[in-house]
Every structure is written in structure tokens, then in C-alpha cells.
Coordinates of C-alpha atoms in Angstrom, one line a residue:
Chain Y
M38 CA -45.2 -6.8 44.9
W39 CA -44.8 -9.1 41.6
H40 CA -47.1 -8.9 38.8
S41 CA -46.6 -11.7 35.8
S42 CA -46.4 -9.8 32.7
S43 CA -46.5 -10.8 28.6
S44 CA -43.1 -10.3 28.9
T45 CA -41.7 -12.2 31.2
D46 CA -39.3 -14.3 29.1
N47 CA -37.4 -11.4 27.9
D48 CA -37.0 -10.1 30.9
A49 CA -35.0 -12.9 32.0
T50 CA -31.5 -11.4 29.5
T51 CA -31.7 -7.8 31.0
G52 CA -31.5 -8.5 34.8
D53 CA -28.0 -8.3 37.0
I54 CA -26.2 -11.1 37.8
I55 CA -27.2 -12.8 41.1
S56 CA -26.7 -15.1 43.4
V57 CA -28.6 -17.8 45.2
T58 CA -28.4 -20.9 47.0
I59 CA -30.2 -24.3 44.9
G60 CA -31.6 -26.8 46.8
A61 CA -31.5 -30.7 46.2
T62 CA -32.8 -32.9 46.8
V63 CA -30.7 -37.3 46.1
P64 CA -31.5 -40.7 46.4
T65 CA -31.4 -40.8 51.1
G66 CA -27.8 -42.2 51.9
F67 CA -26.0 -40.6 48.4
E68 CA -25.8 -36.7 49.6
H69 CA -22.1 -37.2 48.9
T70 CA -21.7 -38.3 46.4
A71 CA -24.2 -35.9 44.7
A72 CA -22.0 -33.5 47.0
E73 CA -18.7 -34.5 43.9
E74 CA -21.0 -34.4 40.9
V75 CA -22.1 -30.8 42.1
K76 CA -18.0 -29.7 43.1
E77 CA -17.4 -31.8 39.4
K78 CA -20.1 -29.8 37.1
I79 CA -21.1 -27.0 38.9
G80 CA -17.4 -26.1 40.8
V81 CA -19.0 -25.0 44.0
D82 CA -18.9 -26.9 47.6
A83 CA -22.5 -28.4 48.3
R84 CA -23.6 -28.4 52.1
I85 CA -25.6 -31.6 53.2
S86 CA -28.7 -31.2 55.2
K87 CA -29.3 -32.7 59.0
D88 CA -32.9 -33.7 56.8
R89 CA -31.7 -36.2 54.6
G90 CA -31.7 -36.3 51.1
R91 CA -31.2 -32.6 50.6
I92 CA -28.1 -30.9 49.8
Y93 CA -27.7 -26.9 49.2
F94 CA -25.0 -25.4 47.4
P95 CA -24.9 -21.6 46.4
I96 CA -24.8 -20.5 42.6
T97 CA -25.0 -17.4 40.6
T98 CA -27.7 -16.7 37.9
D99 CA -25.4 -16.6 34.5
K100 CA -24.7 -20.1 35.9
L101 CA -28.2 -21.8 36.2
F102 CA -28.8 -23.9 33.3
Q103 CA -25.8 -26.2 34.6
V104 CA -28.4 -27.8 37.9
H105 CA -30.2 -29.3 34.6
L106 CA -27.3 -30.9 34.2
L107 CA -27.1 -32.8 37.3
R108 CA -27.7 -36.5 37.1
S109 CA -27.6 -37.6 40.9
V110 CA -30.9 -35.0 41.9
D111 CA -34.1 -36.2 42.0
N112 CA -35.8 -32.1 42.3
L113 CA -34.0 -28.7 42.3
F114 CA -35.5 -25.6 44.1
V115 CA -34.0 -22.3 44.5
V116 CA -34.3 -21.2 48.6
V117 CA -36.5 -18.0 49.1
E118 CA -35.8 -17.8 53.5
E119 CA -33.6 -20.6 55.7
Y120 CA -34.0 -21.6 58.9
D121 CA -31.3 -23.2 61.3
N122 CA -34.2 -23.1 64.3
Y123 CA -36.8 -21.9 64.3
Q124 CA -38.9 -21.2 66.9
F125 CA -42.0 -22.4 67.0
K126 CA -44.8 -21.2 69.3
E127 CA -46.3 -23.2 72.1
S128 CA -49.9 -23.6 69.9
K129 CA -51.2 -24.4 67.4
E130 CA -53.2 -21.6 66.7
E131 CA -49.9 -19.5 67.6
T132 CA -47.8 -21.5 65.1
L133 CA -49.7 -20.8 62.0
M134 CA -49.9 -17.2 62.5
E135 CA -47.4 -16.7 62.5
L136 CA -47.0 -18.9 59.0
Q137 CA -49.0 -16.2 57.7
E138 CA -47.5 -13.8 58.2
L139 CA -44.2 -14.6 57.3
A140 CA -45.6 -15.2 53.7
S141 CA -45.1 -11.2 53.4
K142 CA -41.8 -10.4 55.3
L143 CA -40.0 -13.4 53.1
P144 CA -37.7 -12.4 50.7
W145 CA -39.2 -13.5 47.4
T146 CA -37.5 -11.3 44.8
N147 CA -35.0 -13.0 44.2
A148 CA -35.9 -16.5 43.7
L149 CA -38.9 -15.6 41.7
E150 CA -36.3 -14.4 39.1
V151 CA -34.3 -17.3 39.4
W152 CA -38.1 -18.8 38.8
K153 CA -38.8 -17.1 35.6
L154 CA -35.1 -17.6 34.2
N155 CA -35.4 -21.3 34.9
R156 CA -38.1 -20.8 33.0
T157 CA -36.8 -20.2 29.8
F158 CA -34.7 -23.7 30.0
K159 CA -37.6 -25.5 29.9
K160 CA -40.3 -26.2 26.2
K161 CA -43.1 -23.8 27.1
K162 CA -46.6 -26.3 28.7
G163 CA -49.6 -24.8 27.5
Y164 CA -51.8 -23.4 29.0
R165 CA -51.0 -18.8 29.4
K166 CA -54.5 -17.2 30.0
G167 CA -55.0 -14.0 29.3
G168 CA -57.0 -11.0 30.1
N169 CA -57.9 -11.0 33.4
G170 CA -58.7 -7.3 34.2
T171 CA -58.8 -7.5 38.0
K172 CA -55.1 -8.5 37.9
G173 CA -54.7 -5.2 37.1
K174 CA -55.1 -3.6 40.4
P175 CA -53.7 -2.1 42.9
K176 CA -52.2 -4.6 45.3
S177 CA -54.2 -2.4 47.7
E178 CA -57.5 -3.0 46.1
A179 CA -57.3 -6.0 45.4
A180 CA -56.4 -6.8 49.5
G181 CA -59.7 -5.2 50.3
A182 CA -61.5 -6.8 47.7
T183 CA -60.8 -10.0 50.1
V184 CA -61.7 -8.7 53.1
A185 CA -65.3 -11.0 53.1
D186 CA -62.9 -13.8 52.6
T187 CA -60.5 -12.9 55.6
E188 CA -61.0 -12.9 59.4
Q189 CA -60.9 -9.3 60.7
Q190 CA -57.3 -9.9 61.9
E191 CA -55.8 -10.5 59.4
L192 CA -56.7 -7.3 57.4
P193 CA -54.5 -4.5 59.0
Q194 CA -51.5 -6.7 59.1
A195 CA -52.3 -7.5 55.4
T196 CA -52.9 -4.2 54.4
S197 CA -49.6 -2.5 56.7
T198 CA -47.5 -5.4 55.3
V199 CA -48.7 -4.4 51.5
E200 CA -47.3 -0.6 52.2
N201 CA -44.2 -1.4 53.1
Q202 CA -43.2 -3.5 50.2
T203 CA -45.2 -1.1 48.4
E204 CA -42.3 1.4 49.6
E205 CA -39.2 -0.9 49.1
S206 CA -40.3 -1.9 45.5
V207 CA -40.9 1.2 44.5
P208 CA -39.2 1.3 40.9
E209 CA -40.7 -2.4 40.4
A210 CA -44.4 -0.6 41.3
E211 CA -44.0 2.0 38.5
S212 CA -43.5 -0.4 36.0
D213 CA -45.1 -2.9 37.1
T214 CA -48.2 0.1 36.9
Q215 CA -47.4 0.6 33.2
D216 CA -48.1 -2.7 32.4
S217 CA -51.0 -3.5 33.8
V218 CA -51.5 -0.4 32.0
E219 CA -50.9 -1.3 28.6
A220 CA -50.6 -4.4 29.1
A221 CA -53.7 -5.5 31.2
P222 CA -56.3 -7.8 28.7
R223 CA -52.7 -9.9 28.1
A224 CA -51.6 -10.2 31.8
I225 CA -51.5 -13.8 32.8
L226 CA -52.4 -15.4 35.4
I227 CA -50.3 -17.0 38.5
K228 CA -51.5 -20.4 39.5
F229 CA -49.6 -22.0 42.5
R230 CA -50.1 -24.5 44.6
V231 CA -47.5 -25.0 48.8
T232 CA -46.1 -28.4 49.1
C233 CA -45.3 -28.7 53.1
N234 CA -42.7 -31.8 54.2
R235 CA -43.0 -32.1 58.2
A236 CA -40.3 -34.1 60.0
G237 CA -40.9 -34.3 63.8
D238 CA -42.5 -34.8 66.8
K239 CA -42.5 -31.7 68.5
H240 CA -44.3 -30.1 66.0
S241 CA -48.3 -28.5 67.0
F242 CA -49.3 -28.4 63.7
S243 CA -50.2 -31.0 60.3
S244 CA -48.0 -30.5 57.3
N245 CA -51.5 -30.2 55.8
E246 CA -52.2 -27.5 58.2
A247 CA -48.8 -25.5 57.5
A248 CA -49.8 -26.1 54.0
R249 CA -52.7 -24.6 54.2
D250 CA -52.7 -21.7 56.2
F251 CA -48.9 -20.5 55.0
G252 CA -50.6 -21.0 51.6
G253 CA -53.7 -18.7 51.8
A254 CA -51.1 -16.0 52.9
V255 CA -49.6 -16.4 49.8
Q256 CA -52.2 -15.7 47.8
E257 CA -54.0 -12.8 49.4
F258 CA -49.8 -11.5 49.3
F259 CA -49.1 -12.7 45.5
Q260 CA -53.0 -12.0 44.3
W261 CA -52.2 -15.7 42.4
K262 CA -54.6 -18.4 42.0
A263 CA -54.5 -21.6 44.3
D264 CA -54.5 -24.5 42.5
M265 CA -53.1 -28.0 42.9
T266 CA -52.6 -29.7 40.2
K267 CA -52.2 -27.1 37.0
F268 CA -49.8 -24.4 39.1
D269 CA -47.2 -22.6 37.4
I270 CA -45.7 -21.7 40.6
E271 CA -45.0 -24.4 43.5
V272 CA -43.9 -22.9 46.3
L273 CA -42.4 -25.3 48.8
L274 CA -42.6 -25.0 53.2
N275 CA -40.3 -28.2 54.4
I276 CA -39.7 -28.2 58.1
H277 CA -37.6 -30.5 59.7
N278 CA -37.9 -30.1 63.1
V279 CA -36.3 -26.6 64.2
E280 CA -34.9 -26.4 60.4
V281 CA -36.9 -24.5 58.2
V282 CA -36.5 -23.9 54.2
I283 CA -39.2 -22.3 52.4
G284 CA -38.0 -22.7 48.4
I285 CA -39.7 -22.3 45.1
A286 CA -39.5 -25.5 42.5
L287 CA -37.8 -25.2 39.8
T288 CA -38.5 -29.1 38.7
E289 CA -41.7 -30.3 37.6
E290 CA -41.7 -33.6 38.2
S291 CA -38.9 -35.6 39.3
L292 CA -35.9 -36.2 37.2
H293 CA -36.6 -39.6 38.4
R294 CA -37.1 -42.3 35.1
R295 CA -35.5 -40.3 32.6
N296 CA -34.0 -42.8 30.4
I297 CA -36.2 -46.0 31.2
S298 CA -40.0 -45.9 29.1
H299 CA -40.8 -49.7 29.5
F300 CA -41.4 -50.0 33.0
G301 CA -40.6 -53.1 35.0
P302 CA -42.4 -53.7 39.2
T303 CA -39.0 -52.2 40.4
T304 CA -37.6 -50.0 38.4
L305 CA -34.7 -48.2 40.1
R306 CA -34.5 -44.0 39.7
S307 CA -32.3 -43.1 36.8
T308 CA -30.5 -40.7 39.8
L309 CA -30.4 -43.6 42.2
C310 CA -28.5 -46.0 39.3
Y311 CA -25.5 -42.4 38.6
G312 CA -25.3 -42.6 42.7
M313 CA -24.5 -45.8 42.4
L314 CA -22.5 -46.1 39.5
R315 CA -20.2 -42.9 40.8
L316 CA -19.5 -45.0 44.0
C317 CA -17.8 -47.2 41.6
K318 CA -16.0 -44.9 39.6
P319 CA -15.9 -47.1 36.3
Q320 CA -12.7 -46.3 34.7
P321 CA -12.1 -46.2 30.7
S322 CA -12.4 -50.2 29.1
D323 CA -13.6 -51.2 32.1
I324 CA -15.7 -53.8 31.8
I325 CA -19.5 -53.8 34.1
L326 CA -22.3 -56.3 35.4
D327 CA -25.5 -55.9 36.3
P328 CA -26.0 -59.9 36.5
M329 CA -29.7 -59.1 37.8
C330 CA -31.0 -56.2 35.6
G331 CA -34.0 -55.7 35.6
T332 CA -35.3 -53.6 33.2
G333 CA -31.6 -52.5 32.8
A334 CA -31.8 -49.2 34.0
I335 CA -28.6 -49.1 35.7
P336 CA -26.3 -50.1 33.3
L337 CA -28.2 -47.6 30.9
E338 CA -27.5 -45.0 32.8
G339 CA -23.8 -46.2 33.1
A340 CA -24.0 -46.5 29.2
I341 CA -25.2 -43.3 28.6
E342 CA -23.3 -41.5 31.8
F343 CA -19.3 -43.1 32.0
N344 CA -19.9 -44.6 28.2
S345 CA -16.0 -45.5 28.2
S346 CA -16.3 -48.8 29.8
F347 CA -18.9 -51.7 29.1
Y348 CA -22.5 -52.8 30.2
I349 CA -23.4 -56.5 30.1
A350 CA -26.6 -56.5 31.2
G351 CA -28.5 -59.6 32.1
D352 CA -31.4 -61.3 34.0
N353 CA -33.3 -64.8 33.6
Y354 CA -36.9 -64.1 33.1
D355 CA -37.1 -62.9 29.5
M356 CA -39.7 -59.6 30.5
A357 CA -37.1 -58.1 31.9
V358 CA -34.6 -58.7 28.9
N359 CA -36.6 -57.8 26.4
R360 CA -37.3 -54.5 28.5
T361 CA -33.7 -54.3 28.7
V362 CA -32.9 -54.5 25.2
N363 CA -36.1 -51.6 24.3
N364 CA -35.5 -49.3 26.3
I365 CA -32.2 -49.4 25.2
C366 CA -33.4 -49.7 21.3
H367 CA -35.0 -46.7 22.8
I368 CA -32.5 -43.6 23.7
Q369 CA -30.7 -44.6 20.4
K370 CA -33.4 -43.6 18.2
R371 CA -33.6 -40.7 20.6
R372 CA -30.1 -40.3 20.4
A373 CA -30.5 -40.9 16.1
D374 CA -33.2 -38.4 16.5
K375 CA -31.1 -35.5 17.5
G376 CA -28.3 -36.9 14.8
S377 CA -26.2 -38.3 17.0
I378 CA -23.5 -41.0 16.9
S379 CA -26.8 -44.0 18.7
G380 CA -24.8 -46.6 19.3
L381 CA -24.3 -47.7 23.1
P382 CA -21.7 -49.4 24.9
I383 CA -23.7 -51.8 25.7
D384 CA -24.8 -55.3 25.5
T385 CA -28.1 -57.9 27.1
V386 CA -27.9 -61.6 27.7
R387 CA -30.3 -64.5 29.1
W388 CA -28.4 -66.1 32.6
D389 CA -28.8 -67.5 35.3
L390 CA -26.4 -65.2 38.1
C391 CA -25.9 -68.8 40.1
S392 CA -24.2 -70.0 37.2
L393 CA -22.7 -67.2 34.6
P394 CA -21.8 -67.7 31.8
M395 CA -18.0 -65.9 31.9
R396 CA -14.6 -66.4 32.1
T397 CA -13.3 -66.3 34.9
S398 CA -11.7 -62.3 36.3
S399 CA -13.0 -61.1 33.1
V400 CA -15.4 -58.6 34.8
D401 CA -13.8 -55.4 36.3
I402 CA -17.0 -54.0 38.3
I403 CA -20.6 -55.8 39.4
I404 CA -23.4 -53.3 40.2
T405 CA -26.8 -53.8 41.2
D406 CA -30.0 -54.1 42.7
M407 CA -30.3 -57.4 44.5
P408 CA -34.4 -58.9 44.3
F409 CA -35.3 -57.1 48.0
G410 CA -37.8 -60.0 49.0
K411 CA -40.4 -57.3 48.9
R412 CA -41.8 -56.6 45.8
M413 CA -39.6 -59.2 44.6
G414 CA -38.8 -62.9 45.9
S415 CA -39.6 -63.9 49.0
R416 CA -37.0 -63.3 52.1
K417 CA -36.8 -67.4 52.1
K418 CA -35.6 -67.1 48.3
N419 CA -33.0 -65.1 49.0
W420 CA -31.9 -66.9 51.4
D421 CA -30.6 -69.2 49.1
L422 CA -30.1 -67.2 46.0
Y423 CA -28.1 -64.8 47.8
P424 CA -25.1 -67.9 48.7
S425 CA -24.5 -68.8 45.1
C426 CA -24.9 -65.9 43.1
L427 CA -22.0 -64.1 45.2
R428 CA -19.3 -66.7 44.7
E429 CA -20.5 -66.5 40.8
M430 CA -19.9 -62.8 40.9
A431 CA -16.4 -63.1 43.4
R432 CA -15.8 -65.7 40.6
V433 CA -15.9 -63.7 37.4
C434 CA -14.4 -60.9 39.0
R435 CA -11.0 -59.7 38.4
P436 CA -8.7 -60.1 40.7
G437 CA -6.8 -57.3 43.1
S438 CA -9.2 -55.7 41.1
G439 CA -12.4 -56.1 40.8
K440 CA -14.9 -54.4 42.6
A441 CA -19.1 -54.8 43.6
V442 CA -21.9 -52.7 44.7
L443 CA -24.5 -54.2 45.3
L444 CA -27.6 -52.9 46.5
T445 CA -29.6 -54.6 49.1
Q446 CA -32.0 -54.0 51.8
D447 CA -31.9 -57.1 53.6
K448 CA -29.3 -56.9 55.9
K449 CA -29.6 -59.5 58.0
C450 CA -29.6 -62.0 55.2
F451 CA -26.3 -60.5 53.3
S452 CA -24.2 -60.2 56.0
K453 CA -24.7 -64.1 57.7
V454 CA -24.2 -64.7 53.2
T455 CA -21.2 -63.1 53.4
V456 CA -19.7 -64.4 56.9
I457 CA -20.6 -68.5 55.0
I458 CA -18.7 -67.3 51.7
R459 CA -15.5 -65.9 53.6
Chain J
M50 CA -24.6 -59.5 20.6
K51 CA -20.9 -57.8 19.8
L52 CA -18.0 -59.5 19.5
L53 CA -17.1 -57.8 23.3
T54 CA -19.6 -60.1 25.0
H55 CA -18.9 -62.8 22.9
N56 CA -15.1 -62.8 24.4
M57 CA -16.4 -62.7 27.3
L58 CA -19.0 -65.4 27.4
T59 CA -18.7 -69.6 27.9
S60 CA -20.1 -72.7 27.5
H61 CA -21.7 -73.8 31.3
V62 CA -22.7 -77.4 30.6
K63 CA -22.3 -79.4 33.5
G64 CA -18.3 -81.6 32.9
V65 CA -17.6 -79.2 29.9
T66 CA -13.7 -78.7 30.1
K67 CA -13.5 -76.7 27.3
G68 CA -16.8 -74.0 26.5
Y69 CA -14.8 -71.2 25.1
P70 CA -14.5 -70.3 22.6
L71 CA -18.4 -70.9 21.9
L72 CA -18.9 -71.2 18.2
I73 CA -21.0 -68.2 16.8
K74 CA -23.7 -69.5 13.8
A75 CA -24.9 -65.9 13.1
T76 CA -28.3 -65.5 10.3
E77 CA -28.9 -62.0 10.7
V78 CA -25.9 -59.6 11.6
K79 CA -26.8 -55.3 11.6
M80 CA -23.7 -53.1 11.6
N81 CA -24.4 -50.2 14.9
E82 CA -22.4 -47.3 15.0
V83 CA -20.9 -46.5 18.4
E84 CA -18.6 -43.2 19.1
F85 CA -14.9 -43.9 18.7
N86 CA -12.7 -43.9 21.6
P87 CA -9.0 -44.9 21.1
Q88 CA -8.4 -44.8 25.0
F89 CA -10.7 -47.3 25.0
V90 CA -9.9 -49.7 22.7
S91 CA -6.2 -50.2 23.8
R92 CA -6.9 -50.7 26.8
M93 CA -9.7 -53.0 26.4
I94 CA -6.9 -55.1 24.4
P95 CA -5.0 -56.7 27.0
K96 CA -8.2 -58.0 28.4
L97 CA -9.4 -59.7 25.8
E98 CA -7.9 -63.3 24.3
W99 CA -7.6 -62.4 21.0
S100 CA -7.6 -65.5 19.1
A101 CA -11.2 -66.1 19.6
L102 CA -11.4 -62.6 18.2
V103 CA -10.4 -63.5 15.5
Q104 CA -12.1 -66.8 15.4
A105 CA -15.1 -64.7 15.5
A106 CA -14.1 -62.3 13.4
D107 CA -13.8 -65.3 10.6
E108 CA -16.7 -66.9 11.4
L109 CA -18.6 -63.9 11.3
G110 CA -16.8 -63.4 7.7
Q111 CA -15.7 -59.0 9.4
R112 CA -12.0 -60.4 9.5
Q113 CA -10.5 -58.3 6.8
D114 CA -6.9 -57.8 7.4
L115 CA -6.9 -58.2 11.3
P116 CA -4.0 -59.8 12.1
G117 CA -3.8 -63.3 13.1
E118 CA -1.3 -62.1 16.4
L119 CA -1.2 -58.8 17.9
V120 CA 1.1 -56.3 16.2
P121 CA 3.7 -54.4 18.6
D122 CA 2.8 -50.9 19.5
Y123 CA -0.4 -51.4 18.4
E124 CA -1.5 -48.5 21.6
K125 CA -0.6 -45.6 18.4
N126 CA -1.6 -47.1 15.4
E127 CA -5.3 -45.6 15.7
D128 CA -6.3 -47.5 11.7
F129 CA -5.7 -50.2 13.6
L130 CA -7.4 -49.5 16.7
K131 CA -10.7 -48.1 14.5
K132 CA -10.6 -51.9 12.9
V133 CA -11.2 -53.4 16.4
H134 CA -13.2 -51.2 17.6
R135 CA -15.6 -51.7 14.9
L136 CA -15.0 -55.7 15.3
L137 CA -16.1 -55.2 19.1
L138 CA -18.8 -52.3 19.4
E139 CA -20.5 -52.4 15.7
V140 CA -20.7 -55.4 14.3
E141 CA -23.3 -57.2 15.9
V142 CA -25.4 -60.8 15.9
I143 CA -29.0 -60.1 15.3
E144 CA -30.7 -64.2 15.1
G145 CA -28.4 -67.1 14.7
C146 CA -26.9 -68.9 17.8
L147 CA -23.8 -69.6 20.0
Q148 CA -21.7 -73.4 20.1
C149 CA -20.7 -75.2 23.0
P150 CA -17.1 -76.2 21.1
E151 CA -17.6 -79.3 23.1
S152 CA -21.2 -80.7 24.1
G153 CA -22.6 -79.3 20.8
R154 CA -25.0 -77.6 22.2
E155 CA -26.6 -75.1 21.0
F156 CA -27.3 -71.3 22.7
P157 CA -30.1 -69.3 20.2
I158 CA -29.7 -65.8 19.7
S159 CA -33.2 -63.9 19.4
R160 CA -33.1 -59.8 19.0
G161 CA -29.5 -60.0 19.8
I162 CA -29.7 -61.7 23.2
P163 CA -28.3 -65.1 23.6
N164 CA -30.0 -67.2 26.1
M165 CA -27.8 -69.1 28.0
L166 CA -30.4 -70.8 30.4
L167 CA -29.2 -74.5 30.8
S168 CA -32.2 -77.0 31.6
E169 CA -32.2 -78.2 34.5
D170 CA -30.3 -81.8 33.6
E171 CA -27.3 -79.8 31.9
A172 CA -26.4 -77.2 34.6

């Protein structure tokens, strides 16, 4: 049984060092660059999941803060349990029943310790509610109180597993009882939600059904309050074919747009920008061009994370270059406020990329997000745009060592065009 | 606009053969502190058109004692590297224009952004 008490934050430093598995969601296609970053900054080997866009790696709690230094990850979670080859039951009823039973059998303790520890790294959010006296009651009483809400067959299971749990964790129970006696007026009501992601065509249930039933069992087990929007704990139930992972989220909102205060219609996630930059391996003094920069997300991420190169952001659209400059100023101001040297190695120019006002062979790397033709431009425009802009980009690139990393969704147009240019 | 960028910009007005370097006419210049990285500067110098940098520094009245030609062994001369660092990255033209040396066409600079777009008939 796991209570939260008001001494939560102090507990974090007295705990033993434990080892857990961390899961991270990353932009699809960039799993390998993210694993590289993990190896570089945390020093461990990451495993790439069959479920695209996910990597897993081990960490000890004394190094936990390092996960927040990673720039390629969108979201982080701590793994409670992983099943490589979960055998789902035939019927929906049986499957969902099994998921409910799972809630009380999972090894929550370590993951919850990590969740607690992780909270101390983040700014504290406002809404701590005090004094709900019922939280001080021992578990079995609370379970009994909810009989009316649950099906008859659940009750024997709920209480028997509760008893088991209490036996296993007697030391915890003792201290909790003491806490609850002293601290009952200040006990904190934990709010949670379950988020289920399900992929695969052989499941008999939907993600909503799984989240609902699993969540109901979690609620009953911990006596937390379910709240879909203002929650302290987000429990993740990820089901990808026969791979099932239960986790607890360590990030509140996605780390997507960390640098950008002025959005445009197609602003690229910072994590995706970082992945692209890592791919092109910027070297000191590299001149790096983004000739279709939009709001400047890619060069700005580069100027911050790979700051021994120089970035030139260009676009033909006046709103785009203005937003880029606004985003740069915003970051520089933030740095100045922290007392750091604020200037960034980046510049912005308004130009037409089909006729770049740049010296031939002056650029080391071109990195850009090509217009997809859906939200911006059109397929036909891409057809006309791609040959001339590719020619210009080839011209300004340094022969021999120059490289380009281009993000495009319009594969057909792109491959046809590269044949023409050659 | 930083002078490092200016060093790579060229006029692309149709028919112009000597569109580099662009002349700078600045009405507002600001200093913006950037962290000094000696490796960055010493590796950048060979990529620059040195005379264009000297000319630009002159036009902005920022040349100080920058030599007209590169001194040998500049890689180890931290004083020199710091001077170059300052010119390349810390001097910013906020308002003014860039002028094509051959056609005289002016490209305005506003909010630090040079507008290099050509009209239909110039391209």
C-alpha cells in the first residue's frame, strides 16, 4: 500500500539507489539518433522498441536527473512492468478482467519511488489539497467502502490481494500508519489518470475500454482519485500487438516546442530538429544553412545545442523571418535573464531560395524541412520548386565535404527531381 | 546582420558578374556579446574572404588595428582571434542597407534582417 504524505520531497533523498528502466518517446525514424544521445549523455545502451518511436534504457536513481538533459526525447516514463509476449484472452470480457487483476499484481513500488524523486526536479505546481481524513484509513476498510460500486466477484479478489500486499510490505505499512495517524489532516489526495495507447489488429478491446477498466482497478487498489485533466500521476498502458508496457509518466507535457514562443503553421518539434541536426554531425566552424526556415526551429535548436557552428536561417516570407527573429530574441533574453552570455551564432536573411544570394561553395551543411504540399504550398508547386531549389542548394554547398539533410514527405516528387538534376 | 553572414552574401541581380562584396551602409549598429570559441574562429578564417571582412569593418568604423592581410600563425594568437571573433559575431547591423557594387541596387536591412528578394524583372 502506498500513501503519499507531506514529507514526500524529503523522502527522495533518504531512499536507497535503485535501478529502473526508463522509456522515452522520440520522433519516428530518429530512434537511433536518440539512442546515440543516451549513450553519449548517460553512458548506457538503449534498446529500440518494435513499437516505433520508443526506446528503453536502464538508469539508477542517483543519475535520474540526467534524463532531463536529453534533447531528442518527446516524453519520458518509468517502466512498471514489461511483457514481451502477452497472451491476451479470447474474449473481450476475459481480457479486460485480466487487465483489472493485473493492477494489483504489478511491482509498483520502485516506479513510484522514481516518480516521487522526479517530482523534486520539476517546479512545483499549485494544487496540493490537504486534509481528506478518509485517506488515513487502512486499506481493507477503504476497499470495503467501495463494495457498492464494484461487481460482486471483484471483492474477494480485491481484499485477498490487498492482504498479500500488506504482508509483503509490512515495514511500509507501519510507517504509513504512523504517518496517517499524525499526518491525517495534512495527507495529500493523489489524483491520477490512465492513458492507453493500443496498436495491433488482433485485440478484442479498444484503448478506451482498457484504460477504463485498468484505471478502475488502479483506483481501487491505491484509493487514488481519477481526474483526466488535473492529475499528479499519469499511468501509461502501452499495448503494441503482444508487447505490453505499463509505465508512469515523468514528463507532464511533451518537450516538443521548448524553444519556440512564436509559432507558425508548420513549426517543427524541437526534438525532431535535434534529431536532424545530430544526423548531420555539425563540426566546429561549419556554416549551416536552412534556406526555408519557417519560424527558425531547426537553426535555433542548432545554435543552442551545437553552438560551435554558425547558422543562417532564410525564408522568402516576411512573417516567417519576423517570427524567426522573435524566437531568437526570446531565447537570448531568457539566457540574459539567467546571467549567461546571451548572443547566439545565428543570423536571419530574407531571400528566395531558388536564387540564393550566397557565394558558391560557401556552405558546409544544408538542413531544412521541405514544404510538404499539404499544409503549406501544394503538390504541383513542389514539383516546380524542388528542381530549382535543389540546384541552388547544390551550388552553394562546399564540394567534397558539403552535406544536406532534408525532411520531406513528398517522396515521389523528390526522387523524380534528384534524377533530373544528376 | 553579422559580418560573418555578410562575408558570404553576394548580389544576384541578373547580368551582374562582380556582385561581391556588398557595400554596407549602416544607420544603426549594435553590439551583442557571444561566447568566444577560439577553435571556431581559427577554423573559420580560411573560409572567409579576408579582404571583404576588412572592407566591411572599415565601412562600419570597427576596423581598429585589424591587418589588411592575415598574419602567419594566427591560430595561436588569442588576441587576434578575439578581435576577429568580435567582428564576425558581435557587431550587428540592425538598420541600413547592402549595395550591389556593380549595379548599385540597394537591399534594405531592417530589424537586423537583410531583404535580398529581387523583383520579377531583376531576377
